[in-house]
XYZ file of C-alpha atoms in Angstrom:
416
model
C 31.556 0.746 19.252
C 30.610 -2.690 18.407
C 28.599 -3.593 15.350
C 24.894 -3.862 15.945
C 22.719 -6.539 14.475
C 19.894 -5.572 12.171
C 17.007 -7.351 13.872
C 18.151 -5.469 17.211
C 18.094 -2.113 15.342
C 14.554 -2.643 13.483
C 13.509 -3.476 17.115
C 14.838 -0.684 19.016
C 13.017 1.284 16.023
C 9.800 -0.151 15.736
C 9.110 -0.176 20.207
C 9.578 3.591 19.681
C 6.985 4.480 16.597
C 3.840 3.208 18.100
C 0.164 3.267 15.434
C -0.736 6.954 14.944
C -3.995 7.852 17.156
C -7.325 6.987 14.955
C -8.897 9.913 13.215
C -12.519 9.682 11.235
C -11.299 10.541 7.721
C -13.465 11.285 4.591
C -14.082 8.283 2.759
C -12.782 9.573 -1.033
C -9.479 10.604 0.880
C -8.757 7.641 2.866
C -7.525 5.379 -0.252
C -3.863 3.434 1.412
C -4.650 4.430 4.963
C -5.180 1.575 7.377
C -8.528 1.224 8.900
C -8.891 1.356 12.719
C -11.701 0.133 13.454
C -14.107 -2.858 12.561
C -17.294 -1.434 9.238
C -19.952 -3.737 10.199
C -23.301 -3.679 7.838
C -26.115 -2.284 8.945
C -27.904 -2.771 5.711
C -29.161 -5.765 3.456
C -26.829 -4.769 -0.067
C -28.543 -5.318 -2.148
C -31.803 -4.243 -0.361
C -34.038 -5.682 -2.692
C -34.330 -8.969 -4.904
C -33.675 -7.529 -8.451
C -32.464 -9.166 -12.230
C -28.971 -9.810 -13.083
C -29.708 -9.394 -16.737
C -31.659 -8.397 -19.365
C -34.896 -10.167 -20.180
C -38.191 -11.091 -18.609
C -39.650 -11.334 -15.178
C -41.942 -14.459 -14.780
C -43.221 -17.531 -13.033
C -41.048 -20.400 -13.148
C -43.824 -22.699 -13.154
C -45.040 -21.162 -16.011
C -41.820 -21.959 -18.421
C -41.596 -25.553 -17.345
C -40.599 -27.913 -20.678
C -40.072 -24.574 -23.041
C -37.323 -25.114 -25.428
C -36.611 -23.988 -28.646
C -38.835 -27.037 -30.287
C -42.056 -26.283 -27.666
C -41.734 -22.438 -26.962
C -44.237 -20.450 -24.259
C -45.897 -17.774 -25.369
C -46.995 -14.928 -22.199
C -48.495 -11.719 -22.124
C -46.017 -8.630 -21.369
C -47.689 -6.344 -18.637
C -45.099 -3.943 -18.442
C -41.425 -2.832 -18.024
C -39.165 -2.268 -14.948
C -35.970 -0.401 -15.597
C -33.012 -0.458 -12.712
C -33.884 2.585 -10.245
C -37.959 1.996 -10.891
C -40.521 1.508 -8.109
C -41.785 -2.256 -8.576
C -45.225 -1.532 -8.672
C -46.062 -4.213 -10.986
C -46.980 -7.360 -10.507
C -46.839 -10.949 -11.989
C -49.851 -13.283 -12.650
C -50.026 -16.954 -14.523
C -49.441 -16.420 -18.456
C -48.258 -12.514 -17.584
C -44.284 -11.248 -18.228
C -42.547 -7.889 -17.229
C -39.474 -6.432 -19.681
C -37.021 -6.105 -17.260
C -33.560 -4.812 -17.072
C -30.297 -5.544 -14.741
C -30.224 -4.020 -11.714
C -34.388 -3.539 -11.957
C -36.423 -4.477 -8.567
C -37.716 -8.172 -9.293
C -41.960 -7.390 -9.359
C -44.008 -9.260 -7.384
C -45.291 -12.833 -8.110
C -42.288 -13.403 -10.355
C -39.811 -15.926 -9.200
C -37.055 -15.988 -11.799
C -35.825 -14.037 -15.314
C -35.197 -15.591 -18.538
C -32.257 -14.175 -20.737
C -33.538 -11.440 -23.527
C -31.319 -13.945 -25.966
C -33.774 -16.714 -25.053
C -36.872 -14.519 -26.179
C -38.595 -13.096 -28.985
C -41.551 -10.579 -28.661
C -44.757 -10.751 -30.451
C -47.611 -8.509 -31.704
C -45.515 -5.020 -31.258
C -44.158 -6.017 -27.351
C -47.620 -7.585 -25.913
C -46.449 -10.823 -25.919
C -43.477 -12.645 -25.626
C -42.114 -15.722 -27.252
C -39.770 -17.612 -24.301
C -37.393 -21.070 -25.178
C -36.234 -21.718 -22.036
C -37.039 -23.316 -19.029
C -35.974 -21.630 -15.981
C -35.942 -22.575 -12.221
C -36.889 -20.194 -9.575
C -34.129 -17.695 -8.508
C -32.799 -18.162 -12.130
C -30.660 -14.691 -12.893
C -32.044 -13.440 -9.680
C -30.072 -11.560 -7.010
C -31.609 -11.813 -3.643
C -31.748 -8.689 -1.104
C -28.675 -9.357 0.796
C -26.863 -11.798 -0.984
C -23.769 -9.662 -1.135
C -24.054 -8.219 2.611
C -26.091 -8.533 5.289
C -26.911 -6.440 8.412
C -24.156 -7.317 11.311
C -21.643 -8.663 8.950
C -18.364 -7.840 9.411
C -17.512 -6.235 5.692
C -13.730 -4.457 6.350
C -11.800 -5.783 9.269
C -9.585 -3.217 11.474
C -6.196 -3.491 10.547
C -6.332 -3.633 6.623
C -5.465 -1.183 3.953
C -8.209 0.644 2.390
C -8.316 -0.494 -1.286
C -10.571 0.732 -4.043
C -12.910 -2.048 -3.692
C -13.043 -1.177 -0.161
C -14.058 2.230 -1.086
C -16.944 0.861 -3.396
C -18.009 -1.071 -0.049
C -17.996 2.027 1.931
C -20.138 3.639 -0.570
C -22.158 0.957 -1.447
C -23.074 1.241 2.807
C -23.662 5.249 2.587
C -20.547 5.629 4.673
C -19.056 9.424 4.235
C -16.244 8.200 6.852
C -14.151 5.694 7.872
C -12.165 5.180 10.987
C -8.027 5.241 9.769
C -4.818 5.764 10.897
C -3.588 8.891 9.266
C -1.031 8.755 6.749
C 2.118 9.589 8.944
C 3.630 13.561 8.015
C 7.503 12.801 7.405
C 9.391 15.772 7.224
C 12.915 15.436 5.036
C 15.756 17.527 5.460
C 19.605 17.368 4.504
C 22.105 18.558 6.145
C 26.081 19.963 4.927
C 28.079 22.635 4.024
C 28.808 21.094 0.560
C 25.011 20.447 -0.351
C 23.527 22.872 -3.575
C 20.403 22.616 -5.520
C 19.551 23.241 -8.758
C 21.699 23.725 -11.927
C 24.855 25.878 -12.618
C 28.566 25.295 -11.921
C 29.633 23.611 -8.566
C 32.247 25.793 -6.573
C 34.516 23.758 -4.834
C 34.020 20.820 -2.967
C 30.151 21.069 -3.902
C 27.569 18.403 -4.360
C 24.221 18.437 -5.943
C 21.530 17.390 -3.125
C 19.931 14.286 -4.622
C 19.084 12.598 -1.374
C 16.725 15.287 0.029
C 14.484 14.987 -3.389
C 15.022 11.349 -3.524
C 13.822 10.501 -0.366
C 11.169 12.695 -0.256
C 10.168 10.645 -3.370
C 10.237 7.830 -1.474
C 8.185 8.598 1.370
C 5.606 9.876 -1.090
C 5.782 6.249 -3.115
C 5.470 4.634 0.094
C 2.156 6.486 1.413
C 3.116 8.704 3.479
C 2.733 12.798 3.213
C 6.262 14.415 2.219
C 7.621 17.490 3.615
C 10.235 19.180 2.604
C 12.234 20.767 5.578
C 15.041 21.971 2.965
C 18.709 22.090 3.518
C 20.597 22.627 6.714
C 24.238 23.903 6.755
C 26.178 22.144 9.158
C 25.420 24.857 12.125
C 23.977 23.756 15.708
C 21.902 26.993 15.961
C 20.261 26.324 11.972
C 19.606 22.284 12.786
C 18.008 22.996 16.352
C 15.323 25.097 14.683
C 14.958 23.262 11.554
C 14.085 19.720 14.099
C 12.324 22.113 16.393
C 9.791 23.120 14.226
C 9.502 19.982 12.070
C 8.510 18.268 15.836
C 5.307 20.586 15.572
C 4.447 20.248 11.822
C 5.087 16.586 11.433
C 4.891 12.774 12.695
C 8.345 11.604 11.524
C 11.834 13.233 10.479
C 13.953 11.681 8.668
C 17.452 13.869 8.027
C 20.199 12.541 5.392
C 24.001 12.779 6.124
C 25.188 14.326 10.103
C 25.238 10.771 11.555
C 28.676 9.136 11.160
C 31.619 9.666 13.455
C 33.193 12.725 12.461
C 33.298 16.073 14.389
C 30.869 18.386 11.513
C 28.086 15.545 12.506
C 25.819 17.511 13.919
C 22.456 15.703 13.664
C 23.898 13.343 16.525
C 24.620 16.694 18.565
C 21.290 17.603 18.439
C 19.495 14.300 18.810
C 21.717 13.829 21.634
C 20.417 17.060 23.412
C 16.414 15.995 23.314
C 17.753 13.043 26.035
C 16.658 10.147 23.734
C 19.305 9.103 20.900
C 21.063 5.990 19.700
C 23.393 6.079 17.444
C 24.385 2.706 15.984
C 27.141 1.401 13.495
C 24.484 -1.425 12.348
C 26.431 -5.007 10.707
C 25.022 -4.063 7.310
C 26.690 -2.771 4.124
C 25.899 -0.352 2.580
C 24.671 1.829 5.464
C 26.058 1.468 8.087
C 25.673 4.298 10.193
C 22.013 5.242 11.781
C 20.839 7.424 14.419
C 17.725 7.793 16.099
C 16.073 9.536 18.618
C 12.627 10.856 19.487
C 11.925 14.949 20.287
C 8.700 15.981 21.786
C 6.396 17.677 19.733
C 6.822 21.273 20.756
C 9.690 20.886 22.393
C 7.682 19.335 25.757
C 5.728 16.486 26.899
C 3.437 14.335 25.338
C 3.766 12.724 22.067
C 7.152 12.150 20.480
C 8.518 12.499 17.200
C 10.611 9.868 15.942
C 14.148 10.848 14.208
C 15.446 8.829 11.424
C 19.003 9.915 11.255
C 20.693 8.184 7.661
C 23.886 8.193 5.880
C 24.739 10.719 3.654
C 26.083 8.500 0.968
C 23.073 8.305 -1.219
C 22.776 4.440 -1.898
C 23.261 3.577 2.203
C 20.679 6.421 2.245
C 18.031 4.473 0.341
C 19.114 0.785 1.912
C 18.473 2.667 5.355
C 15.256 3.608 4.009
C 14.182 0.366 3.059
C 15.477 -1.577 6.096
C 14.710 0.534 9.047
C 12.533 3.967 8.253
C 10.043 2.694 5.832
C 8.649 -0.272 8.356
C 9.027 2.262 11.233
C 6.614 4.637 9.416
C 4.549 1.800 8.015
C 3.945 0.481 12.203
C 3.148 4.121 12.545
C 0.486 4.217 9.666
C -1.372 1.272 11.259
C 0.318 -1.744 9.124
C 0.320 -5.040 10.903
C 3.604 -6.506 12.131
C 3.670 -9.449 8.819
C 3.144 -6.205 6.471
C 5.699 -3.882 7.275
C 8.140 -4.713 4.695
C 8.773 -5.284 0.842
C 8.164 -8.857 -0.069
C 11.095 -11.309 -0.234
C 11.329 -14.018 -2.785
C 14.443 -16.878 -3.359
C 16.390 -16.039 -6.209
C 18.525 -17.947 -8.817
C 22.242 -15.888 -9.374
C 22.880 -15.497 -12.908
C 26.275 -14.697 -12.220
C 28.383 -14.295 -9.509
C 27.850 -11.647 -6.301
C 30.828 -11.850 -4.572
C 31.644 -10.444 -1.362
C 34.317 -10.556 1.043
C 33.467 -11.749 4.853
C 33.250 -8.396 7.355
C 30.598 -9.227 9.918
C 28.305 -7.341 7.964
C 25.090 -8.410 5.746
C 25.705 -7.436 2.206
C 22.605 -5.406 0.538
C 23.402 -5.761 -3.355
C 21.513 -3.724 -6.063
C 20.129 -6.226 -8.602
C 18.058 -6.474 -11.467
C 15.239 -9.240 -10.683
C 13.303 -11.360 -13.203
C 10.684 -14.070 -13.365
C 11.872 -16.192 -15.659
C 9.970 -19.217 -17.890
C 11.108 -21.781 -16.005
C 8.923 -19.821 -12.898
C 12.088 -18.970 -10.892
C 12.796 -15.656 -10.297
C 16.471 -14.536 -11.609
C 18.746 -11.934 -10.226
C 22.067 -10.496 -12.133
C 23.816 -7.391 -10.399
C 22.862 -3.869 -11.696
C 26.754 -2.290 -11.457
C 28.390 -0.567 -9.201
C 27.691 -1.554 -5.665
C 29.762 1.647 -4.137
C 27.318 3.622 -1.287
C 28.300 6.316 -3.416
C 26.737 4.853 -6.811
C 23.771 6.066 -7.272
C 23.510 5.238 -10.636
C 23.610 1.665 -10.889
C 20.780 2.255 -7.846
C 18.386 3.196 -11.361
C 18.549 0.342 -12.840
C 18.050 -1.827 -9.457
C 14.749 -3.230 -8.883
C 15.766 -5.289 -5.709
C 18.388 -6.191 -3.514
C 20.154 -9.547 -3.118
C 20.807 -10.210 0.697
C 23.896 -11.829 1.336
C 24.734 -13.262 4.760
C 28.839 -12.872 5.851
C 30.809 -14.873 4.017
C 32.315 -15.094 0.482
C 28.805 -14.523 -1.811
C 27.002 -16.722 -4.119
C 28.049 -18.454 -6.900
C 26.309 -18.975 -10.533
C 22.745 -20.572 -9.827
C 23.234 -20.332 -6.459
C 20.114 -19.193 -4.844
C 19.548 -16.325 -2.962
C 16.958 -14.147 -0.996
C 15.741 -11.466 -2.498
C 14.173 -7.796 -1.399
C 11.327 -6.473 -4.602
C 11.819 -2.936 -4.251
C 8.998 -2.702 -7.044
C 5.428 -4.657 -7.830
């Protein structure tokens, strides 16, 4: 089998894991979801001319040429505090104490700063020292939103300030696509959890936990389908009901070429499977397929099959799962993977030419000179998961011999 170029495999992926359908979800749970559907206003926010500070309500006109030399002197009528009914009003000479967020009363045109005041005879009058035009420290109805506007487009992540829209419109609700259910599992014979002594030819299972991390980091909603011992019967039913409980599976280890790799088997049985040897190291190896939910018709479930080896586990992750799941929670095409910045090599990352692109785990910097900076974090063995800690991105490196010390190179951020 021939080696398969990345940008084929991320395609054959992405046709097959189409936008989850729309669901209305509560607006205090929909934080990182992706809205599906245009919020227009209906609403002036905010729906009434009010002050933007502390200080006095009053007539523009009658302020004109007060300064600290030549102050105005005006009679306080009252006091308007935010949430208040404005049932005061305004006349020549007259003043209302107001405070921010208080409706602006009527026949008042602007507010003058409390720092710009003194008050007189025990709060009757006021001392002012500062001319102010109209609509000075005013906030007309509507100047932040107005009925018909277009506040959240469809398409875009729901951020917190996006949440304070939401509420700010009364909205209990918002149209999204719902964070995609991605069911984990591992499968082997040689797979344990937990502490104690490992009999022979036993492993610790860090992939399950790790990836389940990583689904949860990225989103989604993680669900643990457990460990699988390499046995057709055991990995039929484990896929059989994670197709009811969940949008996405993604399964670690069972995919390369040799006879106990039963996640092929399986994927291979439901009719729609590729299995791929894709030209990138580390990992290598990736099947996928799609089972129908329930076991007939309808909607399918997509099937992530990675390598077992812990490192190409992540890498397939990042290069081929992640977007897939990101399409399916309603992420535009430009926002489906981690950014990518140019690089400066500190030091050598050599590779040897194989066809392949090289994936290498580096530590990333922004330096003073504002370039970012990459050095290699160890170990670059599939196996290594270790030097996979200390990695906060990975170098790409087209086929050929590496790059050189202050060459530059493209770079994946795995983090912010």
């Amino acid at each position: 089998m021939g080696l398969v170029p990345l940008a084929e495999a991320r395609r054959h992926v992405l046709e097959r894991c189409p936008p989850l359908a729309p669901i209305s979800m509560p607006v205090g749970d929909a934080l990182g979801c992706v809205t599906a559907a245009a919020v227009v206003c209906e609403e002036r926010v905010p729906p009434f001319d009010n002050s933007a500070m502390d200080g006095f309500a009053l007539r523009a006109a009658d302020v004109t040429g007060a300064g600290p030399a030549s102050p105005v002197v005006l009679r306080v009528v009252g006091t308007l505090h935010a949430g208040s009914s404005p049932d005061l009003a305004v006349g020549e000479g007259e003043a209302v104490r107001i405070m921010t967020g208080a409706p602006l009363p009527a026949g008042a045109d602007a507010v003058v700063m409390v720092e710009s005041t003194t008050e007189l005879d025990r709060g009757g009058a006021v001392e002012v020292r500062e001319a102010v035009p109209p609509g000075r420290n005013v906030r007309p109805a509507g100047d932040d939103l107005r009925p018909g506007e277009v506040v959240i487009e469809a398409g875009v992540e729901i951020t917190p300030a996006r949440v304070g829209v939401l509420a700010t419109l009364g909205r209990e609700t918002v149209e999204v696509h719902p964070r995609p259910r991605v069911g984990v599992l591992s499968t082997g014979d040689e797979l344990v959890d937990g502490p104690g002594a490992l009999g022979p030819g036993q492993i610790r299972d860090s992939n399950r936990p790790m990836l389940l991390a990583l689904v949860r980091a990225s989103g989604f909603a993680p669900v643990d389908l457990g460990r699988v011992p390499d046995d057709l019967g055991a990995i039929r039913a484990v896929l059989g009901s994670a197709s009811r409980a969940c949008d996405a599976v993604i399964t670690s280890g069972g995919v390369s070429m040799g006879q106990a790799d039963l996640v092929k088997v399986v994927l291979d049985e439901a009719g729609e499977l590729r299995w791929m040897q894709v030209a990138i190291k580390p990992a290598k190896p990736f099947a996928f397929g799609t089972l129908a939910r329930g076991g007939s018709g309808g909607v399918r479930v997509p099937v992530f099959g990675l390598p077992g080896n812990p490192v190409s586990s992540v890498v397939s992750f990042e290069l081929l799962a992640r977007p897939a799941l990101r399409r399916m929670a309603g992420f535009p095409a430009d926002q489906l993977d981690r950014p990518r910045v140019v690089a400066v090599a500190d030091a050598p990352l050599p590779r040897r030419p194989d066809g392949k692109v090289h994936f290498v785990r580096v530590v990333c910097r922004y330096g003073e000179d504002g370039a970012y900076h990459v050095r290699s974090a160890g170990g670059q063995g599939s196996h290594q998961l270790g030097s996979l800690t200390g990695a906060n991105a990975l170098a790409v490196l087209p086929d050929g011999d590496g790059a050189d010390s202050g060459d530059t190179v493209e770079v994946i951020l795995l983090q912010p």
